[in-house]
mmCIF file with all atom_site columns, C-alpha atoms in Angstrom:
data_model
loop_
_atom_site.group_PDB
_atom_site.id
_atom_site.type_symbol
_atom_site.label_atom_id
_atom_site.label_alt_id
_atom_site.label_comp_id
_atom_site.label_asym_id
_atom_site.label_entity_id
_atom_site.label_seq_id
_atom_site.pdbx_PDB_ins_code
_atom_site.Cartn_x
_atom_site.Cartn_y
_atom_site.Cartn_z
_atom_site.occupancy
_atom_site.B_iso_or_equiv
_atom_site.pdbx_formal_charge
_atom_site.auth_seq_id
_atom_site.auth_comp_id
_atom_site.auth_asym_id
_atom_site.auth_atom_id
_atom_site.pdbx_PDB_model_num
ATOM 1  C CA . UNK A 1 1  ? 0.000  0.000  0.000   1.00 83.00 ? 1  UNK A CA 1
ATOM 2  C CA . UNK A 1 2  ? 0.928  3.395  -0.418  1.00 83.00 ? 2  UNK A CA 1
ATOM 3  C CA . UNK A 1 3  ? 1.344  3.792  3.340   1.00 89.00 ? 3  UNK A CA 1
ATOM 4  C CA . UNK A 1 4  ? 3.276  0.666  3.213   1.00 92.00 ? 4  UNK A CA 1
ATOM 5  C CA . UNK A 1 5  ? 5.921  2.682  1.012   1.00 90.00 ? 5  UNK A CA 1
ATOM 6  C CA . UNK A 1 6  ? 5.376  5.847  3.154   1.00 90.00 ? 6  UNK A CA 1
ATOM 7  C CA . UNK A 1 7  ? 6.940  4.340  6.025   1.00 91.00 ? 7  UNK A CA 1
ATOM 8  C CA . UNK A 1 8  ? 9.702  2.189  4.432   1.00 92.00 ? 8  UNK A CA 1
ATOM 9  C CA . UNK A 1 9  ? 11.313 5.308  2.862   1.00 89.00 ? 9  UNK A CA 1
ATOM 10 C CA . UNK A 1 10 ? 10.713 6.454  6.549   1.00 89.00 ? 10 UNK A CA 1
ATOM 11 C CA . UNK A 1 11 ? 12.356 4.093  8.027   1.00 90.00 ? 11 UNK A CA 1
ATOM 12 C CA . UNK A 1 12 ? 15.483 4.308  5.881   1.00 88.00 ? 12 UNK A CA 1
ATOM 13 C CA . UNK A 1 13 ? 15.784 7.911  6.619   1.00 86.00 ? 13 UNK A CA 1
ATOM 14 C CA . UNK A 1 14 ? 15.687 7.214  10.570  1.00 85.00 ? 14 UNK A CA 1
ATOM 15 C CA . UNK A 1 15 ? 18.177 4.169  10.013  1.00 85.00 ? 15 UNK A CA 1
ATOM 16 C CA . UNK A 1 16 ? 20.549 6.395  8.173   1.00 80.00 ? 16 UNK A CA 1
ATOM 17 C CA . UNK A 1 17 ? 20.378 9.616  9.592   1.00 80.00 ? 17 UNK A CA 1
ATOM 18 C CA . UNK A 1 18 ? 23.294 9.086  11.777  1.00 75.00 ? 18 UNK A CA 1
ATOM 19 C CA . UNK A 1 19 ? 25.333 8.084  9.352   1.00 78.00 ? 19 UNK A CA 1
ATOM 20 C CA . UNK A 1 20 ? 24.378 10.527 6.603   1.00 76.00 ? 20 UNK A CA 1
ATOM 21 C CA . UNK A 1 21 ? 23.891 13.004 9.055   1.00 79.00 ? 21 UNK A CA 1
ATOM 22 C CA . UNK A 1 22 ? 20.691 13.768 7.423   1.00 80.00 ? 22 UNK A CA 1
ATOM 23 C CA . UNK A 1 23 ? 17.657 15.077 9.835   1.00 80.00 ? 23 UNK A CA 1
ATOM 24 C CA . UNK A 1 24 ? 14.265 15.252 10.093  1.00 84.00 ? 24 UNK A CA 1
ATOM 25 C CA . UNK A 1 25 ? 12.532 15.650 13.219  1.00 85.00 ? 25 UNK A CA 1
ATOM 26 C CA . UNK A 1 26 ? 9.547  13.762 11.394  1.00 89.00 ? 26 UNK A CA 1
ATOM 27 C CA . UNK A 1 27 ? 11.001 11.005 8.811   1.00 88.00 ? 27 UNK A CA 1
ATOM 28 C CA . UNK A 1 28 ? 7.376  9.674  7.952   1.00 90.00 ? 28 UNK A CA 1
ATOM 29 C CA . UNK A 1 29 ? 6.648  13.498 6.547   1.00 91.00 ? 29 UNK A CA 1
ATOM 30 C CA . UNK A 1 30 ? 10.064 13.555 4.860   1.00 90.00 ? 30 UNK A CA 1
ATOM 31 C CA . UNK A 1 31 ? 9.626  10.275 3.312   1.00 89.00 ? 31 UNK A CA 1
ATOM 32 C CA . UNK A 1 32 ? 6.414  11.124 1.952   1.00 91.00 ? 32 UNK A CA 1
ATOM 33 C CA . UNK A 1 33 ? 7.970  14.483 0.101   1.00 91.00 ? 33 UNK A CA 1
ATOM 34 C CA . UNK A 1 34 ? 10.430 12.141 -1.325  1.00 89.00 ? 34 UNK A CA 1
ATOM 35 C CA . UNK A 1 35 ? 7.900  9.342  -2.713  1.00 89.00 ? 35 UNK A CA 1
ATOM 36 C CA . UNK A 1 36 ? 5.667  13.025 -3.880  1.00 91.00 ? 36 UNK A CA 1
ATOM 37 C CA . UNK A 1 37 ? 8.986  14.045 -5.585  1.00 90.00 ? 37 UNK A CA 1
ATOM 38 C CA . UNK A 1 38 ? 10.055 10.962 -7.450  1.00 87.00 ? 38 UNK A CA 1
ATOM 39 C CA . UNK A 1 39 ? 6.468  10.289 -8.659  1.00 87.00 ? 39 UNK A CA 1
ATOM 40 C CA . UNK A 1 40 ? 5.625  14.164 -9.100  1.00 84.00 ? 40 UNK A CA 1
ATOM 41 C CA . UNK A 1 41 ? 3.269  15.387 -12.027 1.00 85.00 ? 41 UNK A CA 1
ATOM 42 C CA . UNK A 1 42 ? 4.734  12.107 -14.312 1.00 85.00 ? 42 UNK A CA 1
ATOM 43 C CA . UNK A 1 43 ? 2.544  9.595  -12.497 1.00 84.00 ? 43 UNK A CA 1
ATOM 44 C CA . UNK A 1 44 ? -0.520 11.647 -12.525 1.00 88.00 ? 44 UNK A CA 1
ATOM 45 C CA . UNK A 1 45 ? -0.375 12.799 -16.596 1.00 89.00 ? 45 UNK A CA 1
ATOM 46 C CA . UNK A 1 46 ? -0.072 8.737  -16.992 1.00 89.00 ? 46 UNK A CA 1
ATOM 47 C CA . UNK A 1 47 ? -2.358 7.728  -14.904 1.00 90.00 ? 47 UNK A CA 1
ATOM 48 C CA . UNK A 1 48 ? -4.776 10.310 -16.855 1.00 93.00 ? 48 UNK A CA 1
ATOM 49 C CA . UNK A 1 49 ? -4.058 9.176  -19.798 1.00 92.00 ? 49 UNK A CA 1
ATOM 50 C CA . UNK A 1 50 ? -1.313 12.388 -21.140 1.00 94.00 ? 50 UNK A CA 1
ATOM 51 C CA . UNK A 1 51 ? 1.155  11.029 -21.935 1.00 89.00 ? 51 UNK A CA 1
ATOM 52 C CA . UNK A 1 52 ? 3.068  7.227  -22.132 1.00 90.00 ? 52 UNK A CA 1
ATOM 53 C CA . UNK A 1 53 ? 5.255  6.267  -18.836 1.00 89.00 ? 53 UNK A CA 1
ATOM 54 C CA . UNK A 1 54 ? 8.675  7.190  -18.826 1.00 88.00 ? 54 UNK A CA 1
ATOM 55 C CA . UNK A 1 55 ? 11.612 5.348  -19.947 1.00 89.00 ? 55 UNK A CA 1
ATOM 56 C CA . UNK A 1 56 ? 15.261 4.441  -19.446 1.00 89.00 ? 56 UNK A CA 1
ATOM 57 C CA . UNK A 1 57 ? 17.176 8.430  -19.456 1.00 92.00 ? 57 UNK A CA 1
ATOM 58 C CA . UNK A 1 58 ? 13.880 10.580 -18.617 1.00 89.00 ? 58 UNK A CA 1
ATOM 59 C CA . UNK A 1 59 ? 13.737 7.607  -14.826 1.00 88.00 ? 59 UNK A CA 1
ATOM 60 C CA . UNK A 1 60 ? 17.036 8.409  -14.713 1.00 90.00 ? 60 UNK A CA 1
ATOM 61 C CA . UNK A 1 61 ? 16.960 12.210 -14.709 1.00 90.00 ? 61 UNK A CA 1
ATOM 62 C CA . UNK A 1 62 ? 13.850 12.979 -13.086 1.00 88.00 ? 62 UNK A CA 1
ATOM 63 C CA . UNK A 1 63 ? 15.164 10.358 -9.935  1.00 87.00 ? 63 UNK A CA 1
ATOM 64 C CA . UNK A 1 64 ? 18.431 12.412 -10.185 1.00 90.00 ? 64 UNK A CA 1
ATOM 65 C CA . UNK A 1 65 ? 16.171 15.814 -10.108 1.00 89.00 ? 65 UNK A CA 1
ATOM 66 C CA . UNK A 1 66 ? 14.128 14.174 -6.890  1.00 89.00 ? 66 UNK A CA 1
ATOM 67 C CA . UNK A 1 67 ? 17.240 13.340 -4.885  1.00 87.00 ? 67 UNK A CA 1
ATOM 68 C CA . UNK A 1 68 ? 18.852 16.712 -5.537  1.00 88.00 ? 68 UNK A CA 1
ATOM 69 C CA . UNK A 1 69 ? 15.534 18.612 -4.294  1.00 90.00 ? 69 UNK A CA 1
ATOM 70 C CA . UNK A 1 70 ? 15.511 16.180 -1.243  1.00 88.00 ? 70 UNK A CA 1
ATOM 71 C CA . UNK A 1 71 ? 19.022 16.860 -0.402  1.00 85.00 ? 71 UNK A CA 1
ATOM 72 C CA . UNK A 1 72 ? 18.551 20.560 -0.870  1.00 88.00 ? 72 UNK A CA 1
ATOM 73 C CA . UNK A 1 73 ? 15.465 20.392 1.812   1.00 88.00 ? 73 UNK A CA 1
ATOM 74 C CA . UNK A 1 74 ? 17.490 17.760 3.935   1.00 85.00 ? 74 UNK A CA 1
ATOM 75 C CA . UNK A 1 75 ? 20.827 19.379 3.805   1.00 82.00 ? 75 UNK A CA 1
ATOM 76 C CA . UNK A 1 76 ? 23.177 16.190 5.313   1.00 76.00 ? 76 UNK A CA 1
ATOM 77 C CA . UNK A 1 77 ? 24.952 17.182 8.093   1.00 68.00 ? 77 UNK A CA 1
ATOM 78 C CA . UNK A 1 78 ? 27.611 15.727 10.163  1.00 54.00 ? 78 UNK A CA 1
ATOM 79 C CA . UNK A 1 79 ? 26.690 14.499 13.372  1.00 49.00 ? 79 UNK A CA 1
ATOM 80 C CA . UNK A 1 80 ? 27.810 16.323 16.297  1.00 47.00 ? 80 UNK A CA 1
ATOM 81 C CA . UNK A 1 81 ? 29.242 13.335 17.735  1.00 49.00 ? 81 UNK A CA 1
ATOM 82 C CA . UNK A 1 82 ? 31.638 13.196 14.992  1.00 43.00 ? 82 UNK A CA 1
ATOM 83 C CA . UNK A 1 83 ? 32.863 17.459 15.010  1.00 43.00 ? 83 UNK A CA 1
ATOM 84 C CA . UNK A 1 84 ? 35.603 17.747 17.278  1.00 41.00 ? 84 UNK A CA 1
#
């Protein structure tokens, strides 16, 4: 379900954040901007019937597009365990 995906994108987030050093004080909410961001306007035109699905280099670019507007709202950080 799409809840189902929700919280596994949610969950990676938490398990990673120390490592990445990336934070959000709600990872459910962030994990949802990131499924909104990789299926964006795309899955709605083909689910209405605009245009065909995308393929091979336009995946490709619009993932790369996602993860670079995720990372600019989730800035990674390092932990502050790790400054000295």
């Amino acid at each position: 379900s799409f809840e189902n995906v929700i919280l596994g994108i949610a969950s990676i987030l938490h398990r990673e954040s120390e490592k990445s050093g990336i934070h959000s004080d709600d990872t459910r909410q962030a994990g949802e901007y990131f499924l909104d961001l990789l299926t964006g306007t795309a899955y709605l035109r083909v689910i209405f019937g605009t245009t065909p699905p995308m393929t091979g280099k336009a995946i490709a670019s619009a993932t790369e597009r996602a993860l670079n507007y995720f990372f600019a709202a989730y800035p990674a950080h390092k932990p502050t365990r790790y400054l000295r």
